[in-house]
Each structure stands twice: as C-alpha cells, then as structure tokens.
C-alpha cells in the first residue's frame, strides 16, 4: 500500500493519486478512466452515507483507493474504493466469512459498487518491513494455514474452472514462445496442472498473500488484507511468498517450510504452484510481454526432485 504522492486535488473531497489513475488507465482502459472520474463523487457519497470523516492522506495499490476515516463515534477505519471485477467482487464475501479471524474485519459493504468500510490496521507495520525473510515466509504460511482451513462459501470463483481455462489456452501460448527451453518449462507446468485439475479443492483461498498484504494490528500480531478469493487447493496460495524478496537459492527452503506448516502433500502442492507459474506465463504471453526469467528459474527449482 502506497501513500499518495503528487496527487490531483479535488477540493473538499479527496486527493486522487496520479499513480492510481495511471494504473487504471494501463490495466482497465476506458473502465479505469470512468472509475477515476467517478471517485470524487463516490467518495463524497460514502463519507456522507456512512457518516465518516477523513483522517489522513489516501493510500493506494494498483487498483484501489484506501482513505483513512473515522466513524461518527471516532472509531478509526478505512474506506476502500475499487473497480468492481471478478477478482474484487469476492473480497467482501471472503472477509465476511473470515469475520476478522486472521484477516482484516469488514465493517460495511456496498454491493453495487464494491465499496467497503474496513477496520483500520497499522499500515506502518507491514510484514515486508520484517528484515528476516524466513520469518516473513513462515508468518504468511501460518496465516494461510488458518485462512485456508475455512471451506469456501458458495459463489466464489473456482480454481477448477480457472485451471481448465488455462489448459485450453496453453497450446496457442506455447506456439508463441520462441525459446525451446522456456517452451518446455511452460509445457511442464501445464502437464503438472493436468495431473490435478480434476481435484481442484474446496478451501477458501486468499490468492495474493504476499508480504505487503499482511499488516499488524493491536488485536493480532498479523492480519491479511486484500484477498482475491478462490475456492480451491491451498497449494495455489504458496507462490507469492516464494517470490517475495526473490532468492533462487531459497525457493526450495520456502516451499518445504510452507508445505510443512500447511500440512500439504508436496507433489500436489508443487503441481498447483507450477499452475500459478503457468497462469503468470499465460498473462505475459497474451500481453506480448517476454517471459520473466525469475519465474522460469522458480519453475526450474521447483521441478527438482522433492525431498
């Protein structure tokens, strides 16, 4: 989460971070521009609707504006405004299901816009600030072990549907990879997914639990924020912590530690982690972006024999 710098000021309402406007333009085109244009009025509406008072500069990620606020009784909270899409529409469902147990607490929600009122955590105490990378990895694993112990509520996106769609897209994508070794690695990822696609799992997944999506709070040492929830196998949730503070020589230690903490079957967890690498590769190929060498090296390391 980034505190806005050099924002565009809308008097008496909100400062729209230029970086947020640029990312919405890049990733969502006309829909992103419409979202940014509507933000001042939408923010003013929800400040009034929920009787909120701004309480600090806005923060933002790639897709959402987060405004610190206080309620009528002075309780600190944050107002999260985001574009509504297939990823964000499941966030309030998952947060309501977790009910603050391992994750930020949802206080209120407007379904038509996806706007949420959330408890305020301490954005100055982020897991990414912990200097010990191994401690950060095990913290994420401990959170995931708890969060994925919940069965997924009805209506969430299914990992099975996502995996089958990835496999359908793979043959065309492979034909666009010029390097034979890279092509073989991506094909190996797809082969691993084929082995597990018929048993995609039914747990409530976060999907994006990296070390900037874990914040401290007074009521708990660490809590997860910003889920992009799925119903599926917890092995699909490991990738962000493997990639954080990338160290190729540490990949296998992290994988082994996380699968131990989550009590996962390692071959199955590896297959779903390779599925996550396939997902990222497909996005790159379809966007016309060169494959990320970091991701390819992660694939090489994960394909080595399991201990």
Coordinates of C-alpha atoms in Angstrom, one line a residue:
X1 CA 0.0 0.0 0.0
X2 CA 1.4 3.4 -1.1
X3 CA 0.7 6.8 0.5
X4 CA -0.3 9.1 -2.4
X5 CA 2.4 11.4 -3.7
X6 CA 1.8 14.3 -6.1
X7 CA -1.9 13.7 -6.1
X8 CA -4.6 15.5 -8.1
X9 CA -6.6 17.5 -5.6
X10 CA -10.4 17.6 -5.7
X11 CA -11.3 20.4 -3.2
X12 CA -13.1 19.3 0.0
X13 CA -13.4 15.7 -1.1
X14 CA -10.3 13.7 -1.9
X15 CA -6.9 13.6 -3.5
X16 CA -6.7 11.2 -6.3
X17 CA -3.2 9.7 -6.6
X18 CA -1.8 10.1 -10.1
X19 CA -0.2 6.7 -9.9
X20 CA -3.6 5.1 -9.3
X21 CA -5.0 7.0 -12.3
X22 CA -2.1 5.8 -14.4
X23 CA -2.5 2.1 -13.4
X24 CA -6.3 2.2 -14.0
X25 CA -5.6 3.6 -17.5
X26 CA -3.0 1.0 -18.1
X27 CA -4.9 -2.1 -16.9
X28 CA -8.6 -1.2 -17.3
X29 CA -8.7 1.4 -20.2
X30 CA -12.0 3.1 -20.5
X31 CA -13.5 1.4 -17.5
X32 CA -10.5 2.6 -15.4
X33 CA -10.8 6.1 -16.6
X34 CA -14.5 6.0 -15.7
X35 CA -13.7 4.7 -12.3
X36 CA -11.2 7.5 -11.6
X37 CA -13.6 10.1 -12.9
X38 CA -16.3 8.9 -10.6
X39 CA -14.1 8.7 -7.5
X40 CA -14.7 12.2 -6.1
X41 CA -18.4 11.9 -6.1
X42 CA -18.4 8.3 -5.0
X43 CA -16.1 9.1 -2.1
X44 CA -18.2 12.1 -1.0
X45 CA -21.3 9.8 -1.2
X46 CA -19.9 7.2 1.1
X47 CA -18.4 9.6 3.5
X48 CA -21.9 11.0 3.9
X49 CA -23.7 7.7 3.7
X50 CA -21.6 6.1 6.5
X51 CA -21.1 9.3 8.5
X52 CA -17.3 9.3 8.0
X53 CA -14.7 11.9 8.5
X54 CA -11.4 11.8 6.5
X55 CA -8.5 11.1 8.8
X56 CA -5.3 11.2 6.8
X57 CA -3.8 11.1 3.3
X58 CA -5.2 8.5 0.9
X59 CA -3.3 5.3 0.2
X60 CA -3.5 3.1 -2.9
X61 CA -2.4 -0.1 -4.6
X62 CA -2.7 -0.9 -8.2
X63 CA -6.5 -0.9 -8.3
X64 CA -8.0 0.6 -5.2
X65 CA -8.0 3.9 -3.2
X66 CA -7.9 3.5 0.6
X67 CA -8.9 6.5 2.6
X68 CA -8.3 6.6 6.4
X69 CA -11.5 7.7 8.1
X70 CA -13.2 7.9 11.5
X71 CA -16.8 7.0 12.2
X72 CA -19.4 9.0 13.9
X73 CA -18.1 7.7 17.3
X74 CA -14.5 8.4 16.4
X75 CA -13.6 4.8 15.6
X76 CA -10.7 4.6 13.1
X77 CA -11.5 2.7 9.9
X78 CA -10.6 2.9 6.2
X79 CA -12.8 3.4 3.2
X80 CA -11.8 1.2 0.3
X81 CA -13.0 2.2 -3.2
X82 CA -12.2 -0.1 -6.1
X83 CA -13.2 -1.1 -9.6
X84 CA -15.7 -4.0 -9.5
X85 CA -14.4 -7.0 -11.4
X86 CA -14.3 -10.8 -11.0
X87 CA -11.4 -10.5 -8.5
X88 CA -12.7 -7.7 -6.3
X89 CA -16.3 -8.9 -6.2
X90 CA -15.3 -11.9 -4.0
X91 CA -13.4 -9.8 -1.4
X92 CA -16.3 -8.9 0.8
X93 CA -17.6 -12.4 0.7
X94 CA -14.3 -13.8 2.0
X95 CA -13.8 -11.1 4.6
X96 CA -17.4 -11.6 5.9
X97 CA -16.7 -15.4 6.1
X98 CA -13.4 -15.0 7.9
X99 CA -15.1 -12.3 10.2
X100 CA -11.8 -10.8 11.3
X101 CA -10.2 -14.2 12.2
X102 CA -6.8 -13.9 10.5
X103 CA -7.9 -11.1 8.2
X104 CA -9.0 -7.5 8.3
X105 CA -12.6 -7.1 9.5
X106 CA -15.3 -5.9 7.1
X107 CA -17.5 -3.3 8.8
X108 CA -19.8 -2.4 5.9
X109 CA -20.2 -3.1 2.2
X110 CA -22.0 -1.6 -0.7
X111 CA -22.6 -4.4 -3.2
X112 CA -23.4 -2.4 -6.4
X113 CA -20.0 -0.6 -6.3
X114 CA -17.9 -2.9 -4.2
X115 CA -17.1 -0.1 -1.8
X116 CA -16.1 -1.4 1.6
X117 CA -15.6 0.0 5.1
X118 CA -12.8 -1.9 6.9
X119 CA -11.2 -1.8 10.3
X120 CA -8.0 0.2 10.2
X121 CA -4.8 -1.7 10.7
X122 CA -1.3 -0.2 11.1
X123 CA 0.0 0.5 7.6
X124 CA 3.3 1.5 9.1
X125 CA 3.9 -2.1 10.4
X126 CA 3.9 -4.2 7.3
X127 CA 5.3 -7.7 7.1
X128 CA 7.6 -6.5 4.2
X129 CA 9.4 -4.4 6.9
X130 CA 10.4 -7.5 8.8
X131 CA 14.1 -8.0 7.9
X132 CA 14.2 -11.8 8.3
X133 CA 12.8 -13.2 5.1
X134 CA 12.4 -16.7 6.6
X135 CA 10.3 -15.2 9.5
X136 CA 8.1 -13.4 6.9
X137 CA 7.6 -16.6 4.9
X138 CA 6.6 -18.6 8.0
X139 CA 4.3 -15.9 9.1
X140 CA 2.5 -16.0 5.7
X141 CA 2.3 -19.8 5.9
X142 CA 0.8 -19.7 9.4
X143 CA -1.8 -17.2 8.2
X144 CA -2.6 -19.3 5.2
X145 CA -2.9 -22.5 7.3
X146 CA -5.6 -20.7 9.2
X147 CA -7.4 -18.9 6.4
X148 CA -7.5 -22.0 4.2
X149 CA -8.9 -24.1 7.0
X150 CA -12.2 -22.5 6.1
X151 CA -14.4 -24.1 3.4
X152 CA -15.1 -21.7 0.6
X153 CA -18.5 -20.1 0.7
X154 CA -20.8 -20.6 -2.3
X155 CA -20.4 -18.3 -5.3
X156 CA -16.7 -17.8 -5.4
X157 CA -14.6 -18.3 -8.5
X158 CA -13.4 -21.9 -8.8
X159 CA -9.8 -22.9 -9.2
X160 CA -11.1 -25.9 -11.3
X161 CA -12.7 -23.5 -13.8
X162 CA -9.6 -21.3 -13.9
X163 CA -7.2 -24.3 -14.3
X164 CA -9.3 -25.8 -17.2
X165 CA -9.3 -22.4 -18.9
X166 CA -5.6 -22.1 -18.6
X167 CA -5.1 -25.6 -20.1
X168 CA -7.3 -24.6 -23.0
X169 CA -5.2 -21.5 -23.7
X170 CA -1.8 -23.3 -23.3
X171 CA -1.4 -24.8 -26.8
X172 CA -1.7 -21.4 -28.5
X173 CA 0.5 -19.8 -26.0
X174 CA 3.3 -22.4 -26.4
X175 CA 3.3 -21.7 -30.1
X176 CA 4.3 -18.1 -29.3
X177 CA 7.3 -19.0 -27.1
X178 CA 10.5 -18.9 -29.4
X179 CA 12.9 -20.3 -26.9
X180 CA 12.8 -24.1 -26.7
X181 CA 13.8 -24.4 -23.1
X182 CA 11.3 -21.8 -21.9
X183 CA 8.6 -23.5 -24.0
X184 CA 9.4 -26.9 -22.4
X185 CA 9.2 -25.4 -18.9
X186 CA 5.8 -23.9 -19.5
X187 CA 4.6 -27.1 -21.1
X188 CA 5.8 -28.9 -17.9
X189 CA 3.8 -26.5 -15.8
X190 CA 0.7 -27.4 -17.9
X191 CA 1.4 -31.1 -17.6
X192 CA 1.6 -30.8 -13.8
X193 CA -1.8 -29.0 -13.7
X194 CA -3.4 -31.7 -15.9
X195 CA -2.5 -34.2 -13.2
X196 CA -4.5 -32.4 -10.5
X197 CA -7.2 -30.4 -12.4
X198 CA -9.9 -32.9 -11.6
X199 CA -9.4 -32.4 -7.9
X200 CA -9.1 -28.6 -7.5
X201 CA -10.0 -28.4 -3.8
X202 CA -12.7 -26.5 -1.9
X203 CA -10.9 -24.3 0.6
X204 CA -11.2 -20.6 0.9
X205 CA -8.0 -19.2 -0.8
X206 CA -6.6 -15.7 -0.5
X207 CA -4.7 -15.9 -3.8
X208 CA -2.5 -12.8 -3.2
X209 CA -0.9 -13.2 0.3
X210 CA 2.5 -11.5 -0.2
X211 CA 4.3 -9.6 2.5
X212 CA 2.8 -6.2 1.6
X213 CA -0.7 -7.7 2.2
X214 CA 0.0 -8.6 5.8
X215 CA -0.3 -5.8 8.4
X216 CA -0.1 -5.6 12.1
X217 CA -2.9 -4.6 14.4
X218 CA -3.5 -4.1 18.1
X219 CA -5.8 -7.1 18.3
X220 CA -3.5 -9.5 16.4
X221 CA 0.2 -9.6 15.5
X222 CA -0.5 -10.0 11.8
X223 CA -3.7 -9.9 9.7
X224 CA -4.2 -10.5 5.9
X225 CA -5.7 -7.8 3.7
X226 CA -6.8 -7.5 0.0
X227 CA -7.8 -11.1 -0.8
X228 CA -8.7 -12.1 -4.4
X229 CA -10.5 -15.2 -3.2
X230 CA -11.0 -18.5 -4.9
X231 CA -12.4 -21.9 -4.0
X232 CA -9.6 -24.4 -4.4
X233 CA -6.5 -26.1 -3.2
X234 CA -4.2 -24.3 -0.7
X235 CA -1.2 -25.2 -2.9
X236 CA -2.3 -22.5 -5.3
X237 CA -1.7 -19.9 -2.5
X238 CA 2.0 -20.5 -2.0
X239 CA 3.5 -18.6 -4.9
X240 CA 3.5 -15.0 -3.6
X241 CA 5.6 -15.9 -0.5
X242 CA 8.0 -17.9 -2.7
X243 CA 8.5 -14.9 -5.0
X244 CA 8.8 -12.2 -2.3
X245 CA 12.3 -10.8 -1.9
X246 CA 13.3 -13.2 -4.6
X247 CA 16.3 -15.5 -3.8
X248 CA 16.6 -18.5 -6.1
X249 CA 18.6 -20.5 -3.6
X250 CA 15.9 -20.0 -1.0
X251 CA 12.9 -21.3 -3.2
X252 CA 13.1 -24.9 -2.0
X253 CA 13.5 -24.0 1.7
X254 CA 10.4 -21.8 1.4
X255 CA 8.4 -24.4 -0.4
X256 CA 9.3 -27.1 2.1
X257 CA 8.7 -24.8 5.1
X258 CA 5.3 -23.7 3.8
X259 CA 4.1 -27.1 2.9
X260 CA 5.1 -28.3 6.3
X261 CA 3.2 -25.6 8.1
X262 CA 0.1 -26.0 6.0
X263 CA 0.4 -29.9 6.2
X264 CA 0.2 -30.2 2.4
X265 CA 1.0 -33.1 0.2
X266 CA 4.2 -31.9 -1.5
X267 CA 3.7 -33.3 -5.0
X268 CA 0.2 -31.9 -5.2
X269 CA 1.3 -28.5 -3.8
X270 CA 4.1 -28.4 -6.3
X271 CA 1.6 -29.1 -9.1
X272 CA -0.6 -26.2 -8.1
X273 CA 2.4 -23.9 -7.6
X274 CA 3.5 -24.7 -11.1
X275 CA -0.1 -23.9 -12.1
X276 CA 0.4 -20.4 -10.6
X277 CA 3.6 -20.0 -12.7
X278 CA 1.6 -21.2 -15.8
X279 CA -1.0 -18.5 -15.0
X280 CA 1.6 -15.8 -14.9
X281 CA 3.3 -17.0 -18.0
X282 CA 0.0 -17.1 -19.9
X283 CA -0.7 -13.5 -18.9
X284 CA 2.7 -12.4 -20.1
X285 CA 2.4 -14.3 -23.5
X286 CA -1.1 -13.0 -24.2
X287 CA 0.1 -9.4 -23.3
X288 CA 3.1 -9.7 -25.7
X289 CA 5.5 -9.4 -22.8
X290 CA 8.7 -11.5 -22.6
X291 CA 8.6 -14.4 -20.1
X292 CA 10.0 -13.4 -16.7
X293 CA 13.4 -15.1 -16.2
X294 CA 12.7 -15.0 -12.4
X295 CA 9.6 -17.1 -13.0
X296 CA 11.3 -19.5 -15.3
X297 CA 14.1 -20.0 -12.7
X298 CA 11.4 -20.7 -10.0
X299 CA 10.0 -23.3 -12.3
X300 CA 13.4 -25.0 -12.7
X301 CA 14.0 -25.0 -8.9
X302 CA 10.5 -26.4 -8.1
X303 CA 10.9 -29.2 -10.7
X304 CA 13.9 -30.6 -8.9
X305 CA 13.2 -33.9 -7.0
X306 CA 11.3 -33.4 -3.8
X307 CA 12.9 -34.5 -0.5

